[in-house]
XYZ file of C-alpha atoms in Angstrom:
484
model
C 19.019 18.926 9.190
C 18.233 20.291 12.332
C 18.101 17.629 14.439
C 17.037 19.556 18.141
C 13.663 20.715 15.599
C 13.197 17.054 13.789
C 13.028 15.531 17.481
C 10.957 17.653 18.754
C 8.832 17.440 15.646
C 8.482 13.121 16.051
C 7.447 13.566 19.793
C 5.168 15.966 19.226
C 3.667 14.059 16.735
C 3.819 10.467 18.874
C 1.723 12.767 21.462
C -0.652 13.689 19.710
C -1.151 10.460 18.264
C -1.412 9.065 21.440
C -3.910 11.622 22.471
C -6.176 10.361 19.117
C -6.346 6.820 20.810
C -7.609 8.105 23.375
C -10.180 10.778 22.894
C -12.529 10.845 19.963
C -15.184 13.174 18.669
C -18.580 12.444 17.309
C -18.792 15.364 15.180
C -19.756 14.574 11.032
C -21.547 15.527 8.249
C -24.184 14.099 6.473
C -24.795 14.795 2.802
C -27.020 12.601 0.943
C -26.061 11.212 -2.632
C -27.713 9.179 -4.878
C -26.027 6.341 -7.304
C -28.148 4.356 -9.435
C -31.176 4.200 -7.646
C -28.936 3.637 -4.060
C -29.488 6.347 -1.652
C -27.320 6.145 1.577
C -25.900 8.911 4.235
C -22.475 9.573 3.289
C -19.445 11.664 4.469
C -17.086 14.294 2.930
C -14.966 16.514 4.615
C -13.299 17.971 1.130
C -9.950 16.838 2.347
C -7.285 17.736 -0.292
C -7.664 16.287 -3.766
C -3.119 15.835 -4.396
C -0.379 17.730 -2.441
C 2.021 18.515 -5.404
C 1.429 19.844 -8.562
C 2.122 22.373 -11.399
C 0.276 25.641 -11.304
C -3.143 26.361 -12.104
C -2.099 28.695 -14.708
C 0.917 26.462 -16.346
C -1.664 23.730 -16.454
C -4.645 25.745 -18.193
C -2.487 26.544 -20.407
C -0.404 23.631 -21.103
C -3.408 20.951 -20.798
C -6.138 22.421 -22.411
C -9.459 20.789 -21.567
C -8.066 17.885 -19.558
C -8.477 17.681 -15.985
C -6.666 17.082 -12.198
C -6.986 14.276 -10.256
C -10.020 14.072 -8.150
C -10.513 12.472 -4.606
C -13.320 10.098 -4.541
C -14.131 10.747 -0.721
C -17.794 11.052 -0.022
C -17.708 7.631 2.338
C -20.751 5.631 3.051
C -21.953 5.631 6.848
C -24.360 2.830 6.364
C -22.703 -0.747 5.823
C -23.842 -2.004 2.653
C -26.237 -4.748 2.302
C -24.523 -8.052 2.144
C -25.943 -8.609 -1.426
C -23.054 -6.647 -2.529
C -20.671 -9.250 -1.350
C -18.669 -9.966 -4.747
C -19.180 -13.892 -6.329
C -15.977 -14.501 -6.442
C -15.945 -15.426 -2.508
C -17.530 -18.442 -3.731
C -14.169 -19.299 -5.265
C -12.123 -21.386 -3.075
C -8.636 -19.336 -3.120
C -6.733 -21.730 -0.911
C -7.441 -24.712 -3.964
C -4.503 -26.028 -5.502
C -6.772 -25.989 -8.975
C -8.672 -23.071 -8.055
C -6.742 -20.260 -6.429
C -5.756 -19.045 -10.401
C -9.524 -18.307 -11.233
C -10.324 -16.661 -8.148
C -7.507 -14.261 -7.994
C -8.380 -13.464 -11.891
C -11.874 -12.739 -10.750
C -10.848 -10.501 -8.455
C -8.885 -8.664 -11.055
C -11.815 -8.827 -12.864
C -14.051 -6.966 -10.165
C -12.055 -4.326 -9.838
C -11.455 -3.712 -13.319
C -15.450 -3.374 -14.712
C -16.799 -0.375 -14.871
C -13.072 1.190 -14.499
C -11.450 0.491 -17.449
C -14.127 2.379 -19.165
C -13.771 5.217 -17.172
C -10.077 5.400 -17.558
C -9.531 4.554 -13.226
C -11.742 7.432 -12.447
C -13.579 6.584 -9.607
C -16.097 9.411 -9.480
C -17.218 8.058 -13.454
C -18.065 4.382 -12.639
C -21.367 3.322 -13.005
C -21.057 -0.469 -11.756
C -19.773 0.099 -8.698
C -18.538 2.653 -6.058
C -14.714 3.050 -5.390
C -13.046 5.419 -2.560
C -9.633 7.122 -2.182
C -7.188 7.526 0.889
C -7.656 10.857 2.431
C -4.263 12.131 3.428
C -2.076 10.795 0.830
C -1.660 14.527 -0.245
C 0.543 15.591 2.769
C 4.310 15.407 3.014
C 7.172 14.912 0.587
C 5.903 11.700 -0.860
C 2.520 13.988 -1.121
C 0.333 12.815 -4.185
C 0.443 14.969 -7.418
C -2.208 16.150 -9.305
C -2.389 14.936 -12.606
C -3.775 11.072 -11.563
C -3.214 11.250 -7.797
C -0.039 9.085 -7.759
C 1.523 9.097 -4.260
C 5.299 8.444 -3.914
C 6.083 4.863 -2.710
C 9.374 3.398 -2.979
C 12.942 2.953 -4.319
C 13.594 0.131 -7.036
C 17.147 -1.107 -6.699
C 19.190 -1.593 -9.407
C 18.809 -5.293 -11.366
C 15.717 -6.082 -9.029
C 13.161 -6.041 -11.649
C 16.162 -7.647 -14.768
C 19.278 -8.338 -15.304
C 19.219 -5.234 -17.983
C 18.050 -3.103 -15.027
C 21.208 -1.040 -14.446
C 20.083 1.933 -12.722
C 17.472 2.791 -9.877
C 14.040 3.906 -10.319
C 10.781 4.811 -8.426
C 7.446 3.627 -8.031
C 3.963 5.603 -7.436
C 0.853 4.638 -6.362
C -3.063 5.348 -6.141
C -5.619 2.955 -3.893
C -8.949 2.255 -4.879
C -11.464 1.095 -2.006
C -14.741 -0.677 -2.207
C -18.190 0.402 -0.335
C -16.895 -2.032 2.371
C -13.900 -0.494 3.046
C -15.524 2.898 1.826
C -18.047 2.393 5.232
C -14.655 1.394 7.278
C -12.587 4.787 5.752
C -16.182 6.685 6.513
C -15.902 5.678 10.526
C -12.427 6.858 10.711
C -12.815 10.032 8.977
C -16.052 10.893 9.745
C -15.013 14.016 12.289
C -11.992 15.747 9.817
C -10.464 17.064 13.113
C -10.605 13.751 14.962
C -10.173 10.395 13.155
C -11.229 7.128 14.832
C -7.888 5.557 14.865
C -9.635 2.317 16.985
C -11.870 2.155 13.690
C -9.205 -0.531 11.655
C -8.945 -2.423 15.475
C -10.733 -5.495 16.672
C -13.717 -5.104 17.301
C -13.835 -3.019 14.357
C -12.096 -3.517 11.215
C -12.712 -3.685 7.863
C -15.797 -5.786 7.262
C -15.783 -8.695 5.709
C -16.743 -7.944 1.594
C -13.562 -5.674 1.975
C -11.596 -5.143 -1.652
C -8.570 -3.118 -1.680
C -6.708 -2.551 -4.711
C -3.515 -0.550 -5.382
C -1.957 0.114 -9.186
C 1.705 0.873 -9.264
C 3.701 2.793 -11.588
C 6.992 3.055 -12.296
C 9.544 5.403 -14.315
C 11.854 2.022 -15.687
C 10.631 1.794 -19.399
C 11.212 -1.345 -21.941
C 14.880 -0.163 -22.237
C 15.866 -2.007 -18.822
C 12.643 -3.912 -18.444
C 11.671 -5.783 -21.328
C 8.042 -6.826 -19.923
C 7.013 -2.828 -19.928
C 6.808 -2.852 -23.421
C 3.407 -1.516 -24.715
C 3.228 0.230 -21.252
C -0.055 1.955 -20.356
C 0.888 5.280 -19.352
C 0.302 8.162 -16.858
C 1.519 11.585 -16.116
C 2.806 12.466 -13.687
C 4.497 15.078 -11.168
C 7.282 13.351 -9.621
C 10.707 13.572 -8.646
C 13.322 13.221 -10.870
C 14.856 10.240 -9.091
C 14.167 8.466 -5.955
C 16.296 10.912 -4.056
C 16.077 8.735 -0.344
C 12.322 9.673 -0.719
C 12.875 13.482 -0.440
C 11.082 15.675 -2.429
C 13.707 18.784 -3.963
C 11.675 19.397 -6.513
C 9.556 17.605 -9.279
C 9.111 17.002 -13.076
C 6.527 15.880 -15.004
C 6.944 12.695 -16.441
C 5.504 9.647 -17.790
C 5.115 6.924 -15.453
C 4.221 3.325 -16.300
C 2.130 0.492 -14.696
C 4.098 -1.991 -13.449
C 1.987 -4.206 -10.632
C -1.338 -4.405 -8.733
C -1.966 -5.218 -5.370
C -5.142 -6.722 -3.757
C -6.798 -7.568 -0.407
C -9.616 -9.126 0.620
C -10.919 -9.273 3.345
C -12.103 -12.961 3.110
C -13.945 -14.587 6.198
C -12.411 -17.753 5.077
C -9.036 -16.677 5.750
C -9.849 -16.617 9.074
C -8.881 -20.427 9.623
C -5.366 -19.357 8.686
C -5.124 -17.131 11.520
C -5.258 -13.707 9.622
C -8.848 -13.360 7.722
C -7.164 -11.707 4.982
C -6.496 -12.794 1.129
C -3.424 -10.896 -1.085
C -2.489 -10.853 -4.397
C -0.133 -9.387 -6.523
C -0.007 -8.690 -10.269
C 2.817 -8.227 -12.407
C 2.681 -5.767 -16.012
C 3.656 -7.894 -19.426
C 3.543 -5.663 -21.753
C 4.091 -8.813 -24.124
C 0.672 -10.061 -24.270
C -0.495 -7.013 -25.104
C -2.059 -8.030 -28.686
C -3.517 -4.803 -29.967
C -4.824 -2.760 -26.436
C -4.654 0.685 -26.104
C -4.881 3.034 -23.102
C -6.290 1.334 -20.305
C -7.551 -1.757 -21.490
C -3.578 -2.366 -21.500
C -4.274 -2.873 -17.298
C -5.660 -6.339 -18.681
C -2.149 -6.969 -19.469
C -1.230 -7.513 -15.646
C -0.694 -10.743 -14.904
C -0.931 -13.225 -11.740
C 2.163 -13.412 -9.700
C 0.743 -15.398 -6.813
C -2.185 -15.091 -4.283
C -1.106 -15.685 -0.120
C -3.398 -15.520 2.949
C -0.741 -16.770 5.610
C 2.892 -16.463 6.097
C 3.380 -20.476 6.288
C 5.068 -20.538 9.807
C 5.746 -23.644 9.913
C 7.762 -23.432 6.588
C 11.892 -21.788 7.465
C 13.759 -22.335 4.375
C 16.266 -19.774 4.192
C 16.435 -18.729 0.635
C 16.202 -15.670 -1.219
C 16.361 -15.693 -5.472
C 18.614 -12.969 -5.567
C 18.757 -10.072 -7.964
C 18.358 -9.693 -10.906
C 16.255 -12.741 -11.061
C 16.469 -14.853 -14.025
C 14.285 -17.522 -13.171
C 11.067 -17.697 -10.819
C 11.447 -20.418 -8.035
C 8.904 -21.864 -6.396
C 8.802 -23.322 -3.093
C 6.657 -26.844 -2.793
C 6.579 -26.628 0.931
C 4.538 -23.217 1.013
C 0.780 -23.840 1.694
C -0.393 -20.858 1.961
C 1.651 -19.447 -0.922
C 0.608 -20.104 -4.233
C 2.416 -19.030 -7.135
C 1.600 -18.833 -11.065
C 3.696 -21.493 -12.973
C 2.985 -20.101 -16.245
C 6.603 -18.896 -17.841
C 4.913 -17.757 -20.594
C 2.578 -15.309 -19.586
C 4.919 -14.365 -15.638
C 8.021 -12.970 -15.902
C 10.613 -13.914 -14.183
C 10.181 -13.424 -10.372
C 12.362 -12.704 -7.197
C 9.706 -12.970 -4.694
C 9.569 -12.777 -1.488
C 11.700 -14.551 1.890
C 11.712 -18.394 1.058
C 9.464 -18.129 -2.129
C 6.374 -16.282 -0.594
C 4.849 -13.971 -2.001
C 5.768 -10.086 -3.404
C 5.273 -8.258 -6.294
C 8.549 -6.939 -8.672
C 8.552 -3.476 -7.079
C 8.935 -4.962 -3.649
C 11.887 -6.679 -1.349
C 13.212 -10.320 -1.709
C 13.512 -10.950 1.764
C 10.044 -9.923 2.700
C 6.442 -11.153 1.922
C 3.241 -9.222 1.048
C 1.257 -10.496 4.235
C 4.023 -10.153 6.911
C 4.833 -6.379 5.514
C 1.375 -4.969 5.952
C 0.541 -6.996 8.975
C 3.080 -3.994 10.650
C 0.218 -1.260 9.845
C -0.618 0.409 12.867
C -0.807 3.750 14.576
C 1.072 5.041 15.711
C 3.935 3.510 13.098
C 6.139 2.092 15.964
C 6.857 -1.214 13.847
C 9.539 -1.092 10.994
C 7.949 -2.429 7.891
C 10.476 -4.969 7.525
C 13.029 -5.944 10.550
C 16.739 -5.330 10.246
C 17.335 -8.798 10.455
C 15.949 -9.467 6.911
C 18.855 -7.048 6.062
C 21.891 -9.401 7.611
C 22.995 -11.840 5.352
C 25.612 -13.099 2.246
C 26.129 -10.952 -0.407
C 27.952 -11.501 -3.439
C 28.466 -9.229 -6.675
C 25.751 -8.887 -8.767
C 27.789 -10.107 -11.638
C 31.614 -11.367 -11.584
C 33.797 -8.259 -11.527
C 30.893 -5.760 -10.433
C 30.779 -3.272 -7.791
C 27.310 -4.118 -7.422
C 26.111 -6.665 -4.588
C 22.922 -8.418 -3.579
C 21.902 -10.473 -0.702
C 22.054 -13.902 -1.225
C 20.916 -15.646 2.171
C 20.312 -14.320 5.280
C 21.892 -15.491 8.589
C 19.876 -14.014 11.156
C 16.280 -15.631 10.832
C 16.216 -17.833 14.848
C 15.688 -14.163 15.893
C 12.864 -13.333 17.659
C 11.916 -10.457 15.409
C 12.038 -11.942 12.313
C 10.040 -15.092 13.261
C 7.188 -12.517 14.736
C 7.733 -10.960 10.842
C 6.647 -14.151 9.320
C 3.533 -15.121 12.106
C -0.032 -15.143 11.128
C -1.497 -12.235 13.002
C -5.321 -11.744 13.187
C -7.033 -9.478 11.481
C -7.735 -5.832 13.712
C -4.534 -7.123 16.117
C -2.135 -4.169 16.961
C 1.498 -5.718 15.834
C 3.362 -3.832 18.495
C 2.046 -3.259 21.938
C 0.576 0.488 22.662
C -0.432 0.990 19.216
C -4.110 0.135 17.674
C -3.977 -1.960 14.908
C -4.432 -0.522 10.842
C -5.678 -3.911 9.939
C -3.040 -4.668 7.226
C -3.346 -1.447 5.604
C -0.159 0.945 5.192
C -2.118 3.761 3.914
C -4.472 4.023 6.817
C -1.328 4.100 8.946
C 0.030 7.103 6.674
C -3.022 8.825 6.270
C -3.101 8.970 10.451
C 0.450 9.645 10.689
C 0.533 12.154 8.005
C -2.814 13.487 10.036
C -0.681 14.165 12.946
C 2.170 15.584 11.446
C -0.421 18.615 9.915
C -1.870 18.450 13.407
C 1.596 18.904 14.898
C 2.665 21.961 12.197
C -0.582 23.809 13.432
C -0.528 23.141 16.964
C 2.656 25.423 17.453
C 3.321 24.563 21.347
C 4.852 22.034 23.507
C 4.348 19.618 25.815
C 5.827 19.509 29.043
C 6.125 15.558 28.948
C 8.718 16.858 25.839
C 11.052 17.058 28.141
C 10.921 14.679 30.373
C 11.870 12.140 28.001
C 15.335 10.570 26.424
C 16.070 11.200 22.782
C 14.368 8.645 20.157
C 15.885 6.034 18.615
C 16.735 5.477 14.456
C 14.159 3.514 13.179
C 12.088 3.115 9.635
C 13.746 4.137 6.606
C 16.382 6.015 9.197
C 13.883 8.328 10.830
C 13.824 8.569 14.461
C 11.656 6.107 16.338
C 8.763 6.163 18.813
C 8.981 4.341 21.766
C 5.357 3.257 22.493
C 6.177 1.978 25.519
C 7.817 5.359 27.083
C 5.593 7.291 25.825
C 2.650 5.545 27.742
C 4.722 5.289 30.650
C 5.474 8.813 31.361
């Protein structure tokens, strides 16, 4: 790697990211559209359906009749009437007896008029769904056959003790009118996103439902819950490969979780105004489904709308985990019980709560409350990293972290604070209101911008190197950059 061009690349990019927060444009367009009998002005800049893909010609003639992924991208620019507010905000989620059916009805919302359609979000005809624009760009770039975007490693025995070897996870977003009206404000000028559009007073509005399906390449050979997987193609990488892309295959991929957010106005007591919720595959229950009426197979791991402050028991359930363990003293945690329908669990940092595909020593909530632009926040501190580890198994050459022994530091307890919904986490940046992929779409917007722009800066060089920083690239220092 060169690292004089990679440099020069990340500043240039910080710049102009810099230069987005501060000027805006008011350019759009307009189309109309029409959806069962609702009329409303909408927005569509034909961004890029995927980023990586077979050729036309090798799929015409391998996939007869079948077609690409499409983005669903023609954004409302009129709020929707508060009619459309689902029911299930009538359901108390932070009730001891209740949380279960809420969190089931949310599934529920986001899976009618879907699972008919097979996830296609230009086919439903209860409700409208949007896509990230963006997701196409880069090495972890969607792919064309469902629009899967590369996500993250899977270490080996995090998801069972039969897990031996590492695998990958892909992902697709789906976005209600809510958030569709929020996504619509950003995007609304192609050339200029409104990066202050996620930021306080801003935001997405409340009625906000965000939900996320995750797939992975581990089968029912290491993970015994993926049997009777629902399926989907996919052009991938081989392997994980330190989230590089040297090439891809296509392969099937498998739904493993779900991920949900709501943007629930009675979260706002709790200091964040958000609701999460993850879902975990069991292929188990599966009881005669077929194709995607197999999603209904995904299961409740837990539903969290604060990161319990108060609460610092150090603990981690280590991988592979054997057992889910719940912690009493969480109250704004709540995790299924059920052994029979949940497999078994890590978690997240003293039992809160993350899905299988994600860290033990993080938490849902405190992960996306990093989302901002630009990305100068790691998604998880290095001091969730520092700890006791111990062989995975006596005699292996495999370890896993056991307990960590760094959590008094002041990084780490600002990980696991409730932070208000449309707050920046870092100083400098604007905030991405809990959502990663509006801080990758902008970031992955500026690094296009910054490939096109083919010039420099003269504050380029007036400034020191970058520091490492998030998954070992180099790091933006808000701060300086503002400064000089």
């Amino acid at each position: 790697m060169n690292t004089h061009n990679t440099l020069k690349r990340v500043q240039l990019c910080i710049l102009i990211g810099l230069t987005f927060l501060v000027i805006q444009s008011c350019k759009h367009s307009e189309p109309e559209r029409k959806h069962k009998g609702y009329e409303a002005k909408t927005v569509n800049n034909n961004f890029p359906d995927f980023g990586r893909m077979i050729s036309p010609a090798e799929f015409v003639a391998n996939y007869p009749g079948e077609k690409v992924f499409q983005l669903k991208q023609d954004y409302p620019l009129e709020m929707p009437d508060e009619s459309k507010i689902p029911d299930f905000f009538n359901i108390p989620f932070d009730d001891d007896d209740r949380w279960m059916e809420y969190i089931n009805a949310v599934r529920d919302y986001c899976f009618e008029g879907m699972i008919d359609v097979d996830f296609v979000a230009q086919e439903s005809e209860v409700r409208e769904w949007y896509h990230m624009p963006w997701m196409h760009w880069g090495p972890q770039g969607s792919e064309g056959f469902n629009g899967l975007a590369k996500e993250a490693q899977i270490s080996p025995y995090q998801l069972t003790p039969e897990q031996k070897n590492p695998h990958q996870t892909y992902a697709l977003g789906y976005y209600n009118e809510f958030a569709g009206y929020t996504l619509g404000q950003m995007w609304k000028d192609a050339d200029n996103p409104d990066a202050y559009a996620t930021q306080n007073p801003k935001g997405f509005p409340v009625g906000t439902v965000i939900y996320k399906l995750l797939y992975t390449d581990a089968d029912e050979t290491e993970v015994d819950y993926l049997v009777n997987p629902m399926t989907r193609q996919a052009y991938v990488t081989p392997t994980w490969n330190d989230g590089q892309d040297t090439g891809r295959v296509v392969k099937d991929m498998h739904l493993i979780q779900m991920d949900v957010m709501i943007r629930d106005p009675r979260a706002d007591k709790y200091g964040t105004g958000w609701v999460f919720g993850t879902f975990c595959y069991n292929g188990k229950l599966n009881n005669g489904k077929t194709g995607s009426m197999r999603a209904q197979n995904l299961v409740p791991v837990g539903i969290q709308f604060g990161n319990d402050e108060q609460d610092t028991t150090n603990f981690i359930n280590p991988y592979p985990p054997t057992e889910t363990i719940i912690n009493p003293n969480l109250k704004e945690t709540k995790i299924n019980p059920n052994k029979e329908e949940l497999p078994p669990q890590h978690l997240g940092w003293g039992g809160r709560l993350d899905g299988p595909v994600d860290l033990n020593n993080a938490s849902c909530m405190s992960c996306h409350s990093t989302a901002e632009y630009p990305q100068a926040a790691v998604l998880v501190p290095a001091e969730a990293f520092e700890g006791i580890k111990k062989p995975v198994k006596p005699g292996s050459k495999d370890s896993v972290l056991v307990k960590l022994t760094n959590t008094e530091a002041a990084a780490f307890k600002k990980y696991f604070t409730n932070i208000r919904c449309g707050t920046p986490y870092s100083e400098g940046t604007t905030s991405c209101d809990f959502s990663l992929q509006v801080s990758l779409a902008l970031g992955y917007f500026t690094e296009w911008k910054n490939d096109n722009v083919e010039g420099y800066w003269y504050k380029e060089y007036e400034r020191s190197p970058l520091e490492m920083h998030r998954n070992g690239e180099l790091k933006a220092s808000v701060d300086e950059t503002l400064n000089k």
